[in-house]
PDB file of C-alpha atoms in Angstrom:
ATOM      1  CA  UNK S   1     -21.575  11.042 -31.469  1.00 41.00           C
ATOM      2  CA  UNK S   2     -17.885  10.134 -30.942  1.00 38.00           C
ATOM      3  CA  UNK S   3     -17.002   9.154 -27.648  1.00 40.00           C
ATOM      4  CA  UNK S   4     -13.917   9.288 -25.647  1.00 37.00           C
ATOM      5  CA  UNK S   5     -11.779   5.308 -26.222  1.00 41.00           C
ATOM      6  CA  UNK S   6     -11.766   3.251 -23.130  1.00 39.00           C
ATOM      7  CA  UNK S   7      -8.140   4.029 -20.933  1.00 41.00           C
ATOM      8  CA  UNK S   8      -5.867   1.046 -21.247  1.00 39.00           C
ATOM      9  CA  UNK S   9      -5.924  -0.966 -18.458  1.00 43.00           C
ATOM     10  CA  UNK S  10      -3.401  -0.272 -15.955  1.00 46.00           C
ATOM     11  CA  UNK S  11      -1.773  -3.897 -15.764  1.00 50.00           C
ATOM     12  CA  UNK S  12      -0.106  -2.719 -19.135  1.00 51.00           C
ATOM     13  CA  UNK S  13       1.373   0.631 -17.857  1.00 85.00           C
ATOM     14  CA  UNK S  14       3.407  -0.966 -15.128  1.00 94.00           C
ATOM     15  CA  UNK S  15       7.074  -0.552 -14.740  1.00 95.00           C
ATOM     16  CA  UNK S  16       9.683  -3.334 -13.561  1.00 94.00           C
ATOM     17  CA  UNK S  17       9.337  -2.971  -9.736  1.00 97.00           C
ATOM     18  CA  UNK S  18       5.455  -2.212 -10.129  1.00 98.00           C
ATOM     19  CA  UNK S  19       5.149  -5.964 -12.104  1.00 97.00           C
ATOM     20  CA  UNK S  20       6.986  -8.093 -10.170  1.00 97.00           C
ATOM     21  CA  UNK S  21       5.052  -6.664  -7.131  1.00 98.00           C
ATOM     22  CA  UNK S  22       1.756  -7.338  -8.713  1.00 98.00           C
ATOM     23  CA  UNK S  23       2.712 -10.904  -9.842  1.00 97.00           C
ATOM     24  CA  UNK S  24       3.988 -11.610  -6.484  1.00 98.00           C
ATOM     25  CA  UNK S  25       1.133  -9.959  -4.436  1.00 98.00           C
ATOM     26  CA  UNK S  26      -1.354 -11.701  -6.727  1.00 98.00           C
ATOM     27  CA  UNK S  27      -0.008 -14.762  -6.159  1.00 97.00           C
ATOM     28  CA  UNK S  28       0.156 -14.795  -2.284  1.00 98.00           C
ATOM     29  CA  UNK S  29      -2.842 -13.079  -1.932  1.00 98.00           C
ATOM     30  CA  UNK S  30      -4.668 -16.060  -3.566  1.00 98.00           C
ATOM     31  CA  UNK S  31      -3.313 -18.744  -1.310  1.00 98.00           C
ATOM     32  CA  UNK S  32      -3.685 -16.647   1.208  1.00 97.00           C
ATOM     33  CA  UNK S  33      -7.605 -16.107   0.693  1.00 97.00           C
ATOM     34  CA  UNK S  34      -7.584 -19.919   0.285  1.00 97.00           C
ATOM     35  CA  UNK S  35      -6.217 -20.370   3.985  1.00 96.00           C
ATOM     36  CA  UNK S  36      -3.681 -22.617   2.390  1.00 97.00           C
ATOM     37  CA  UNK S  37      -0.800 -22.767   5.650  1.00 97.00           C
ATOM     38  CA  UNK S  38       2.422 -22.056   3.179  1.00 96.00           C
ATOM     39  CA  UNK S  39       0.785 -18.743   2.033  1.00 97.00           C
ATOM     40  CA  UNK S  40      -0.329 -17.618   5.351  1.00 97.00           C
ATOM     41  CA  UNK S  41       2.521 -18.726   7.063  1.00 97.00           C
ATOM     42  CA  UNK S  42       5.040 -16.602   4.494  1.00 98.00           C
ATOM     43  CA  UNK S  43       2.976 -13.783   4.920  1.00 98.00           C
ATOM     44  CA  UNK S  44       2.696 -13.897   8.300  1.00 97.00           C
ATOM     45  CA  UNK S  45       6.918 -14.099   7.958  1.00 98.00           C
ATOM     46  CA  UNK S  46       6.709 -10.836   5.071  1.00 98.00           C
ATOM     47  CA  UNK S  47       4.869  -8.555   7.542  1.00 97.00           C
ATOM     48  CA  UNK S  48       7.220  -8.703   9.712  1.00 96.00           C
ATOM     49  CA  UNK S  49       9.255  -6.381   7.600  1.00 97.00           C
ATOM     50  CA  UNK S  50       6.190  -3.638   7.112  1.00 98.00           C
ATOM     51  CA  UNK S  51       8.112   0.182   7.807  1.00 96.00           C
ATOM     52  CA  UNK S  52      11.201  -1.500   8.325  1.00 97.00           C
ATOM     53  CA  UNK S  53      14.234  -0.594   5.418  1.00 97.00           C
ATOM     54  CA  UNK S  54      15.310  -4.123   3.421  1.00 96.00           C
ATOM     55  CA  UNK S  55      18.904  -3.992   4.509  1.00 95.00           C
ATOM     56  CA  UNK S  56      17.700  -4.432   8.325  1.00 94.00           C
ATOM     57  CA  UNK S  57      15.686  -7.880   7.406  1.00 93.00           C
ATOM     58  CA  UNK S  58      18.069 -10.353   5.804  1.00 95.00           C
ATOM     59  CA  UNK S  59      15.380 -13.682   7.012  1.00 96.00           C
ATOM     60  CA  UNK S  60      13.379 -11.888   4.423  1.00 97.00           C
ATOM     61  CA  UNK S  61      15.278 -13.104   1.149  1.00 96.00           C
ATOM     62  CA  UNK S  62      13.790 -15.467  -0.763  1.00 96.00           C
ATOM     63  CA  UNK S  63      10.090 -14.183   0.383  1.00 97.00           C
ATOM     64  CA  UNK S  64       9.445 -10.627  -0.641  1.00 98.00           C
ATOM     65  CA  UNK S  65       9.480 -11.858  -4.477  1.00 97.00           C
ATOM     66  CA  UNK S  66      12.664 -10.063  -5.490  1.00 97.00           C
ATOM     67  CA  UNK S  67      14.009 -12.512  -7.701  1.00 96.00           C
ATOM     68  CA  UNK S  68      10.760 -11.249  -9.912  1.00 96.00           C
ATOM     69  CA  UNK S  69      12.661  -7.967 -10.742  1.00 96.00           C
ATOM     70  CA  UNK S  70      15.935 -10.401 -12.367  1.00 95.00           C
ATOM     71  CA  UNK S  71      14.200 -12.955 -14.630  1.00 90.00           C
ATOM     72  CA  UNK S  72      17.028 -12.556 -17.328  1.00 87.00           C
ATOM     73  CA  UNK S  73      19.772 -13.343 -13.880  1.00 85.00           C
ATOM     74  CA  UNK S  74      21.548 -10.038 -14.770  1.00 83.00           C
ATOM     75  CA  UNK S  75      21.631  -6.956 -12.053  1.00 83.00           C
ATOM     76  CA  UNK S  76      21.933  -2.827 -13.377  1.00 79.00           C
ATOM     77  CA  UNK S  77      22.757   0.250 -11.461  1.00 75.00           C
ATOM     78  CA  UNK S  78      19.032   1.114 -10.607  1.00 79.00           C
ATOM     79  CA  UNK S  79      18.366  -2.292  -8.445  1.00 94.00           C
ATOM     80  CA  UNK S  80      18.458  -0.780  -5.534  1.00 95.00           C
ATOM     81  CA  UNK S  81      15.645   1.855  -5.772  1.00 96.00           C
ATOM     82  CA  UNK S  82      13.393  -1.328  -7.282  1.00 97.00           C
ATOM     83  CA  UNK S  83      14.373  -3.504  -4.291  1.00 97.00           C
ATOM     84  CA  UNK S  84      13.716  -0.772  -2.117  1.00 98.00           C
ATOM     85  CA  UNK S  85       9.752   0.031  -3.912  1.00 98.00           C
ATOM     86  CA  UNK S  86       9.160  -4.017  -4.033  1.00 98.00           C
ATOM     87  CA  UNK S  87      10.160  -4.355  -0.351  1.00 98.00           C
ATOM     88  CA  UNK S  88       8.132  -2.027   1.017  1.00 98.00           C
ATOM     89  CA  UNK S  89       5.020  -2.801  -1.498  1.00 98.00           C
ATOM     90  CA  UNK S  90       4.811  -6.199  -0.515  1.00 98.00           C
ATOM     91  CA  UNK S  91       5.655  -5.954   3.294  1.00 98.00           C
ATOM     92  CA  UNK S  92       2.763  -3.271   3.760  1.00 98.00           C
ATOM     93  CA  UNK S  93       0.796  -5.383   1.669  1.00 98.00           C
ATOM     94  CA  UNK S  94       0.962  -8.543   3.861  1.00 98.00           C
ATOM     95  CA  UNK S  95       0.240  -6.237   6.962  1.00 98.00           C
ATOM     96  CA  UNK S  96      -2.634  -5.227   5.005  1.00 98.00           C
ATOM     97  CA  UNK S  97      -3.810  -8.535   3.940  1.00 98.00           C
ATOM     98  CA  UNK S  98      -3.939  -9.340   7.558  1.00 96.00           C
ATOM     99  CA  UNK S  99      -6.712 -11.196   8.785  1.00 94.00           C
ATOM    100  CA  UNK S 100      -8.926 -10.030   5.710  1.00 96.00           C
ATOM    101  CA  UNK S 101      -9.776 -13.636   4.113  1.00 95.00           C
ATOM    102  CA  UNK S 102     -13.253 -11.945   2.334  1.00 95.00           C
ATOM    103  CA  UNK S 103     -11.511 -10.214  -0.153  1.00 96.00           C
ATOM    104  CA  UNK S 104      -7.986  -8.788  -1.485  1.00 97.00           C
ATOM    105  CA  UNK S 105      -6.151  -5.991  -0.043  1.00 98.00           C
ATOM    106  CA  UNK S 106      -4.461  -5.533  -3.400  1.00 98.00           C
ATOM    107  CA  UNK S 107      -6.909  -4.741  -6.278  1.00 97.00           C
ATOM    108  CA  UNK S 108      -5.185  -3.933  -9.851  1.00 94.00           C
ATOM    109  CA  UNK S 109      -6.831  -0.805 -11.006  1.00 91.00           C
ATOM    110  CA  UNK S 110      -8.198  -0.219  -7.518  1.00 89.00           C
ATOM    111  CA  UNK S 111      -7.431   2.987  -5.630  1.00 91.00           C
ATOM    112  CA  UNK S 112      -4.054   4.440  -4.749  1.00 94.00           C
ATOM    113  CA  UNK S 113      -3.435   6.204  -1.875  1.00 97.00           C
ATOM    114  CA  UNK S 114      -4.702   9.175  -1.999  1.00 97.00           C
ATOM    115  CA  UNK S 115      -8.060   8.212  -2.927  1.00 96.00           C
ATOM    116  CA  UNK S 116      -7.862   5.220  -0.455  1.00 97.00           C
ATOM    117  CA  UNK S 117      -6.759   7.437   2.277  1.00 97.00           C
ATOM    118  CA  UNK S 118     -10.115   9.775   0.723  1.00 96.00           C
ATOM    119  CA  UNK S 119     -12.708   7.027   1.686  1.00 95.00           C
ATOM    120  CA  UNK S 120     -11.527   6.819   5.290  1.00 96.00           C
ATOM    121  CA  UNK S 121     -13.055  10.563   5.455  1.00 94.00           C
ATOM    122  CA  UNK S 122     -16.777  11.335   5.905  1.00 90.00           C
ATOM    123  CA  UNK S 123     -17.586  12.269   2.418  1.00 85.00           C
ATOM    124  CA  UNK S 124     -18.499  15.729   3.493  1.00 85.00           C
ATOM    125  CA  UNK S 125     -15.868  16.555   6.030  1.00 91.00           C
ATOM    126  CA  UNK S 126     -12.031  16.422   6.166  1.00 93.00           C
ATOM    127  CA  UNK S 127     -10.820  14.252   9.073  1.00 92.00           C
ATOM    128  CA  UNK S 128      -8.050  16.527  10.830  1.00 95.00           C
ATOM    129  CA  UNK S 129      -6.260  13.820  12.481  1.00 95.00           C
ATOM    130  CA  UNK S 130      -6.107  11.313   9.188  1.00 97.00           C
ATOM    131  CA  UNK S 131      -5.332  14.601   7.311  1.00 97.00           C
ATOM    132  CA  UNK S 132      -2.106  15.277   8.849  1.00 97.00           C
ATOM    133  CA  UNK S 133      -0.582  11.564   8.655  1.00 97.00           C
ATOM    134  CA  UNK S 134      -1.777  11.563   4.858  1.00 98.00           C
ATOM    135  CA  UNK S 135       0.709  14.950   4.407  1.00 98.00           C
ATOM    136  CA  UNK S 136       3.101  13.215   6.838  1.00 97.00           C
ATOM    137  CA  UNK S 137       3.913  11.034   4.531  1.00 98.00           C
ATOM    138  CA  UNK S 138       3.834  12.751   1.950  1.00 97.00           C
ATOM    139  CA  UNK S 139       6.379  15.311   3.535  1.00 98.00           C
ATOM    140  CA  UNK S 140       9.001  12.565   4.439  1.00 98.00           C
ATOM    141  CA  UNK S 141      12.507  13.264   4.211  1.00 97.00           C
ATOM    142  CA  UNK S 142      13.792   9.666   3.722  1.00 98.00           C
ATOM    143  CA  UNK S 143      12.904   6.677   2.104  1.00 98.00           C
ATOM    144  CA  UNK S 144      13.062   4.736   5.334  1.00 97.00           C
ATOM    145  CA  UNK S 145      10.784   7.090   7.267  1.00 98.00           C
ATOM    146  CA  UNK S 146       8.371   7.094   4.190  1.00 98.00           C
ATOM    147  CA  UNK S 147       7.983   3.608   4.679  1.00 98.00           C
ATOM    148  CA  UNK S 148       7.125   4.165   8.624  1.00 98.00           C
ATOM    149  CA  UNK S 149       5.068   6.647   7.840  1.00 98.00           C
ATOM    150  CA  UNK S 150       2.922   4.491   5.088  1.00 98.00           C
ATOM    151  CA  UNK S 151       2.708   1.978   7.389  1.00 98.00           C
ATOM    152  CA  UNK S 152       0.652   4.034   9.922  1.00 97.00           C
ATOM    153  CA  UNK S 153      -1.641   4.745   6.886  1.00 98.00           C
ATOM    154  CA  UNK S 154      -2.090   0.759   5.567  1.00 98.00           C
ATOM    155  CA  UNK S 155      -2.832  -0.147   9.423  1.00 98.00           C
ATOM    156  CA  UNK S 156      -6.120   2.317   9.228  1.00 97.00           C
ATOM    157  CA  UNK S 157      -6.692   0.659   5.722  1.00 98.00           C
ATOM    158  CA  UNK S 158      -6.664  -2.303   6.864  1.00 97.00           C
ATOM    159  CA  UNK S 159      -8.668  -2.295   9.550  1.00 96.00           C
ATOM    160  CA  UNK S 160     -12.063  -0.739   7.036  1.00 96.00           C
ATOM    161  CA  UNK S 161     -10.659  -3.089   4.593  1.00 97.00           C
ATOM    162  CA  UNK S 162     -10.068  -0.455   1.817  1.00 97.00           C
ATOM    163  CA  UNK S 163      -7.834  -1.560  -0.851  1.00 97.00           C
ATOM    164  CA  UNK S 164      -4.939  -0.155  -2.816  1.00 97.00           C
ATOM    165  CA  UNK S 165      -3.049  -1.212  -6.126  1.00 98.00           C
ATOM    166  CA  UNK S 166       0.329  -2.510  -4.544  1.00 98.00           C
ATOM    167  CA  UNK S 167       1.921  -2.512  -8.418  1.00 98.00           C
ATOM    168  CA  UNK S 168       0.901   1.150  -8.362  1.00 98.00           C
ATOM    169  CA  UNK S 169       2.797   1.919  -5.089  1.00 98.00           C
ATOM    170  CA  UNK S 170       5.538   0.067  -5.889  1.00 98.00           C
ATOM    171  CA  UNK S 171       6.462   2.215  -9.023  1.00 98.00           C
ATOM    172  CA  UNK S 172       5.410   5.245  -7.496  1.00 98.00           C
ATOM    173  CA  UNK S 173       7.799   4.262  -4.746  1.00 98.00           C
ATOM    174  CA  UNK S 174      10.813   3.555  -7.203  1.00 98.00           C
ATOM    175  CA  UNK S 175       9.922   7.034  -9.226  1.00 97.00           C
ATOM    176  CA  UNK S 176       9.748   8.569  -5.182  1.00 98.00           C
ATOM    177  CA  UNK S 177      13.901   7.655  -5.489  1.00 97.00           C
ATOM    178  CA  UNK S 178      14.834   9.488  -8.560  1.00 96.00           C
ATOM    179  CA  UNK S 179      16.176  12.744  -8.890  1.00 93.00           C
ATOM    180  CA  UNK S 180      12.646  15.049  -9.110  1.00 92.00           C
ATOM    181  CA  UNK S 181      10.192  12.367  -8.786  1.00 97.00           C
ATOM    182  CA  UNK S 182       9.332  12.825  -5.221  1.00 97.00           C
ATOM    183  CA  UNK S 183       7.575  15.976  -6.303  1.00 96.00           C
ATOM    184  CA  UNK S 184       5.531  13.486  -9.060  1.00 97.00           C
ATOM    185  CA  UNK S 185       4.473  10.760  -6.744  1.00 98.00           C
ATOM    186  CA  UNK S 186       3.246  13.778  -4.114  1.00 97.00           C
ATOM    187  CA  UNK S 187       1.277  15.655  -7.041  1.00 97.00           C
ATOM    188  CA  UNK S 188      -0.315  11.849  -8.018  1.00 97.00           C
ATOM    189  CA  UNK S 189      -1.100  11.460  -4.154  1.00 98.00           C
ATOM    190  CA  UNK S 190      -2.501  14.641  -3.828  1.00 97.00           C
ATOM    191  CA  UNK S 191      -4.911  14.659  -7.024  1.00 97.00           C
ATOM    192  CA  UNK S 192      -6.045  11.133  -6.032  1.00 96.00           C
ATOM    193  CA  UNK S 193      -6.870  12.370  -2.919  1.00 96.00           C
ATOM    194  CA  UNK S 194      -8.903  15.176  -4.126  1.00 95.00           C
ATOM    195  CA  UNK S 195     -10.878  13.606  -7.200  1.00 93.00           C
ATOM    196  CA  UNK S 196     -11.979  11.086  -5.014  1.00 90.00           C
ATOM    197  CA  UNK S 197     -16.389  11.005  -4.738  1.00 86.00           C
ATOM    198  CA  UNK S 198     -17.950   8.284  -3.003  1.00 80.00           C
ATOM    199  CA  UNK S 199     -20.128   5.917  -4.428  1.00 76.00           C
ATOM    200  CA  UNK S 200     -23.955   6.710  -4.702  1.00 72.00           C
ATOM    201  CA  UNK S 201     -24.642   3.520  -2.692  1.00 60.00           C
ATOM    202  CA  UNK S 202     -22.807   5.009   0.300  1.00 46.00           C
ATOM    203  CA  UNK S 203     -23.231   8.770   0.425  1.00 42.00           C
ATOM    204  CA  UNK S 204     -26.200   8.442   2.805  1.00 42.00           C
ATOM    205  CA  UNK S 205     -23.728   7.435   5.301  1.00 43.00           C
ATOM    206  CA  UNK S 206     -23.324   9.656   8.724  1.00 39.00           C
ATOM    207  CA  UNK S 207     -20.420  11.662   8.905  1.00 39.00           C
ATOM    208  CA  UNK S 208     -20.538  10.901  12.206  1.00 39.00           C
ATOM    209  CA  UNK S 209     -20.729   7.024  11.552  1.00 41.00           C
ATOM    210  CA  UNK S 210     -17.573   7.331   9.740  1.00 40.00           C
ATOM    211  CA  UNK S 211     -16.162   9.592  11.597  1.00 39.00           C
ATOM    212  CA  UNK S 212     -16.443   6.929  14.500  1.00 38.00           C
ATOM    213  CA  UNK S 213     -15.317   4.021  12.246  1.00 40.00           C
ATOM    214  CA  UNK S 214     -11.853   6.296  10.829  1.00 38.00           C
ATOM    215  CA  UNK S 215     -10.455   7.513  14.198  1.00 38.00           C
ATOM    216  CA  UNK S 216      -7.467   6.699  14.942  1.00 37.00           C
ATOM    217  CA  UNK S 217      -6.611   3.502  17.344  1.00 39.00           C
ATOM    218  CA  UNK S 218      -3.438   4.141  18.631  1.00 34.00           C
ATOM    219  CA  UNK S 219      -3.321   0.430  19.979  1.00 35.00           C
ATOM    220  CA  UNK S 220      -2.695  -0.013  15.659  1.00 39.00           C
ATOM    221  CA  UNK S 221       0.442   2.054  15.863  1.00 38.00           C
ATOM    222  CA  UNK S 222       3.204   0.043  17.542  1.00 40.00           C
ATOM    223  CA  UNK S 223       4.973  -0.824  14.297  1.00 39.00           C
ATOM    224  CA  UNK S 224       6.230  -4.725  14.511  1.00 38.00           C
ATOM    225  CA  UNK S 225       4.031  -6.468  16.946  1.00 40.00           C
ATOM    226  CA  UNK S 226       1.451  -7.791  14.321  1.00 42.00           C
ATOM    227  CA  UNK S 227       0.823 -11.331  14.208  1.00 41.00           C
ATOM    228  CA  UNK S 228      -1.544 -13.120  12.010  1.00 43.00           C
ATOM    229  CA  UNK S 229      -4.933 -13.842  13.049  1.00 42.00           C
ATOM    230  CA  UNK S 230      -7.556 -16.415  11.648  1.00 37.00           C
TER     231      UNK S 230
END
């Protein structure tokens, strides 16, 4: 019997923005887990910038990782849209990173958002409320407001520690730019969102258990208050 070959990982398939965001995620999430000050204080500085649009956050430079996306020195006409994925990949990362010492926010391979957004669901029942800020996003007219938007998603993450692939998000967010690829990044959103199944170890679970842990905490919402907690 012939069997289907093994997918290649995903840390191959990466694009520009979507590698430089993993390298540099990777790398603070590490110190950061380690409780080493420089990482926690730099992340601590990143967040800062989580649903906020780059040009607004100039004390930023140098700390987002952007010089990942030049390692030849030479710019292009597309810099912009990878600027703008990286930026808001790594800014919603360090919000999500927040506080969570036990383990990584960002997992390569690990879920995007539609499944991520999935497991914040009872596994037999559709949460209304996280429903309609899952298609809010998905239905935003700017780049600036899908960043606000996400933002309200990765604080809910965050705070049930779910994980997402930040190299993922950050190409999908670059492809979200260009001319016909918002409908692609929505269709990738939405299937992840429905294939999504639970692990065995956790479908015995309440729906009303985690229907208590997912509901929304509107104290989470006010979008640049965070500060970094031990």
């Amino acid at each position: 019997m012939t069997t289907d070959p093994v997918p290649s990982p995903r840390l191959a398939a990466l694009g520009r923005a979507g590698s430089a965001t993993r390298d540099h995620v990777s790398q603070l999430q590490r110190g950061y887990r380690a409780d080493e000050s420089a990482a926690v204080a730099r992340v601590a500085q990143i967040r800062r910038g989580a649903g906020r649009p780059i040009d607004a956050l100039p004390e930023l430079w140098g700390l987002t990782g952007l010089e990942r996306l030049y390692p030849q020195g030479r710019t292009g006409p597309s810099d912009a849209l990878a600027e703008n994925a990286m930026h808001t990949a790594v800014t919603l990362w360090s919000l999500h990173q927040q506080s969570h010492r036990e383990a990584g926010m960002h997992r390569t391979s690990g879920p995007q958002l539609g499944g991520a957004v999935r497991q914040l669901m009872p596994s037999d029942d559709i949460d209304e409320p996280l429903r309609k800020r899952f298609v809010r996003a998905g239905a935003a007219p700017t780049f600036d407001i899908l960043g606000q938007r996400l933002r309200e998603l990765v604080v809910l993450l965050r705070r049930e520690a779910v994980p997402l692939d930040y190299g993922l998000l950050a190409d999908q967010l670059y492809r979200w730019q260009l001319p016909d690829g918002r409908g692609e990044v929505n269709r990738s959103w939405g299937r992840s969102f429905h294939a999504y199944r639970r692990p065995r170890s956790t479908v015995g679970a309440s729906a009303e258990q985690t229907a208590e842990h997912t509901a929304v905490d509107r104290s989470d919402t006010d979008p640049y208050t965070d500060k970094d907690q031990s």
